[in-house]
């Protein structure tokens, strides 16, 4: 256990559904991240939040909408997704974003399948 | 040129041998370097991080960083079948200030 939890662990949704992924970190970290991992591709950074403020949006389509209500929780709201969005979605957190406190710890991920 | 490059493998080593995993990066100003292990269907698990040139040892693992040559490597001594996994190299680049991951090297340790 890394101190980062994600729910649900598996999600199957149709293209017209709306769903949300949840991430919670119990490490007292200040930065949280969403990544997408597709087969045979490197981890792709989607969003970065630092002290609840979005500091990075990596050209992610608007059908993915992040929310960070406090420093311990991060959501990814999904709507009208496409089958190519099927992937493992990983949440991570780090103490800070720079210096020697930037080590990221990952949650278990949500395996998303879009039909 | 990819920002972080790794040989996809598989790298096959016998049990008890030393496994050597390599990673090169393109941004000369990169400052933080990480190795993660990822079992099939699981999330990445941090093994080591290194910030300074030279070697850093932790148990059976040794990370080696050479900033002049822009490579970072991971040595696994006394390899075990349980070490069979994909090893991800990640580099925090100076230019973008992002953590960039390589595609990973699949390691197979056979008995």
PDB file of C-alpha atoms in Angstrom, chain B residues 67-105:
ATOM      1  CA  UNK B  67      24.614  13.134 -16.392  1.00  0.00           C
ATOM      2  CA  UNK B  68      27.454  13.798 -18.840  1.00  0.00           C
ATOM      3  CA  UNK B  69      26.398  10.794 -20.921  1.00  0.00           C
ATOM      4  CA  UNK B  70      22.719  11.287 -20.130  1.00  0.00           C
ATOM      5  CA  UNK B  71      21.988   7.804 -18.962  1.00  0.00           C
ATOM      6  CA  UNK B  72      20.660   6.186 -15.844  1.00  0.00           C
ATOM      7  CA  UNK B  73      20.767   2.481 -15.156  1.00  0.00           C
ATOM      8  CA  UNK B  74      19.377   0.024 -12.638  1.00  0.00           C
ATOM      9  CA  UNK B  75      21.268  -3.063 -11.554  1.00  0.00           C
ATOM     10  CA  UNK B  76      19.473  -5.892  -9.813  1.00  0.00           C
ATOM     11  CA  UNK B  77      21.797  -8.311  -8.066  1.00  0.00           C
ATOM     12  CA  UNK B  78      20.860 -11.906  -7.284  1.00  0.00           C
ATOM     13  CA  UNK B  79      17.832 -11.676  -9.574  1.00  0.00           C
ATOM     14  CA  UNK B  80      14.779 -13.629  -8.496  1.00  0.00           C
ATOM     15  CA  UNK B  81      11.775 -14.839 -10.517  1.00  0.00           C
ATOM     16  CA  UNK B  82       9.695 -12.397  -8.457  1.00  0.00           C
ATOM     17  CA  UNK B  83      11.701  -9.564 -10.057  1.00  0.00           C
ATOM     18  CA  UNK B  84      10.064 -10.416 -13.386  1.00  0.00           C
ATOM     19  CA  UNK B  85       8.162  -7.255 -14.279  1.00  0.00           C
ATOM     20  CA  UNK B  86       8.361  -4.163 -16.446  1.00  0.00           C
ATOM     21  CA  UNK B  87      10.791  -1.538 -15.188  1.00  0.00           C
ATOM     22  CA  UNK B  88       9.945   2.065 -15.946  1.00  0.00           C
ATOM     23  CA  UNK B  89      12.518   4.819 -16.054  1.00  0.00           C
ATOM     24  CA  UNK B  90      11.177   8.309 -15.315  1.00  0.00           C
ATOM     25  CA  UNK B  91      12.980  11.611 -15.658  1.00  0.00           C
ATOM     26  CA  UNK B  92      11.887  15.021 -14.461  1.00  0.00           C
ATOM     27  CA  UNK B  93      13.022  17.264 -17.254  1.00  0.00           C
ATOM     28  CA  UNK B  94      14.365  20.732 -16.675  1.00  0.00           C
ATOM     29  CA  UNK B  95      12.688  22.280 -19.718  1.00  0.00           C
ATOM     30  CA  UNK B  96       9.155  21.064 -19.110  1.00  0.00           C
ATOM     31  CA  UNK B  97       9.330  20.368 -15.368  1.00  0.00           C
ATOM     32  CA  UNK B  98       7.316  17.221 -16.000  1.00  0.00           C
ATOM     33  CA  UNK B  99       7.998  13.619 -15.084  1.00  0.00           C
ATOM     34  CA  UNK B 100       8.479  11.823 -18.393  1.00  0.00           C
ATOM     35  CA  UNK B 101       8.287   8.047 -18.473  1.00  0.00           C
ATOM     36  CA  UNK B 102       9.974   5.625 -20.807  1.00  0.00           C
ATOM     37  CA  UNK B 103       8.005   2.766 -22.316  1.00  0.00           C
ATOM     38  CA  UNK B 104       9.640   0.322 -19.911  1.00  0.00           C
ATOM     39  CA  UNK B 105      11.866  -2.734 -20.161  1.00  0.00           C
TER      40      UNK B 105
END
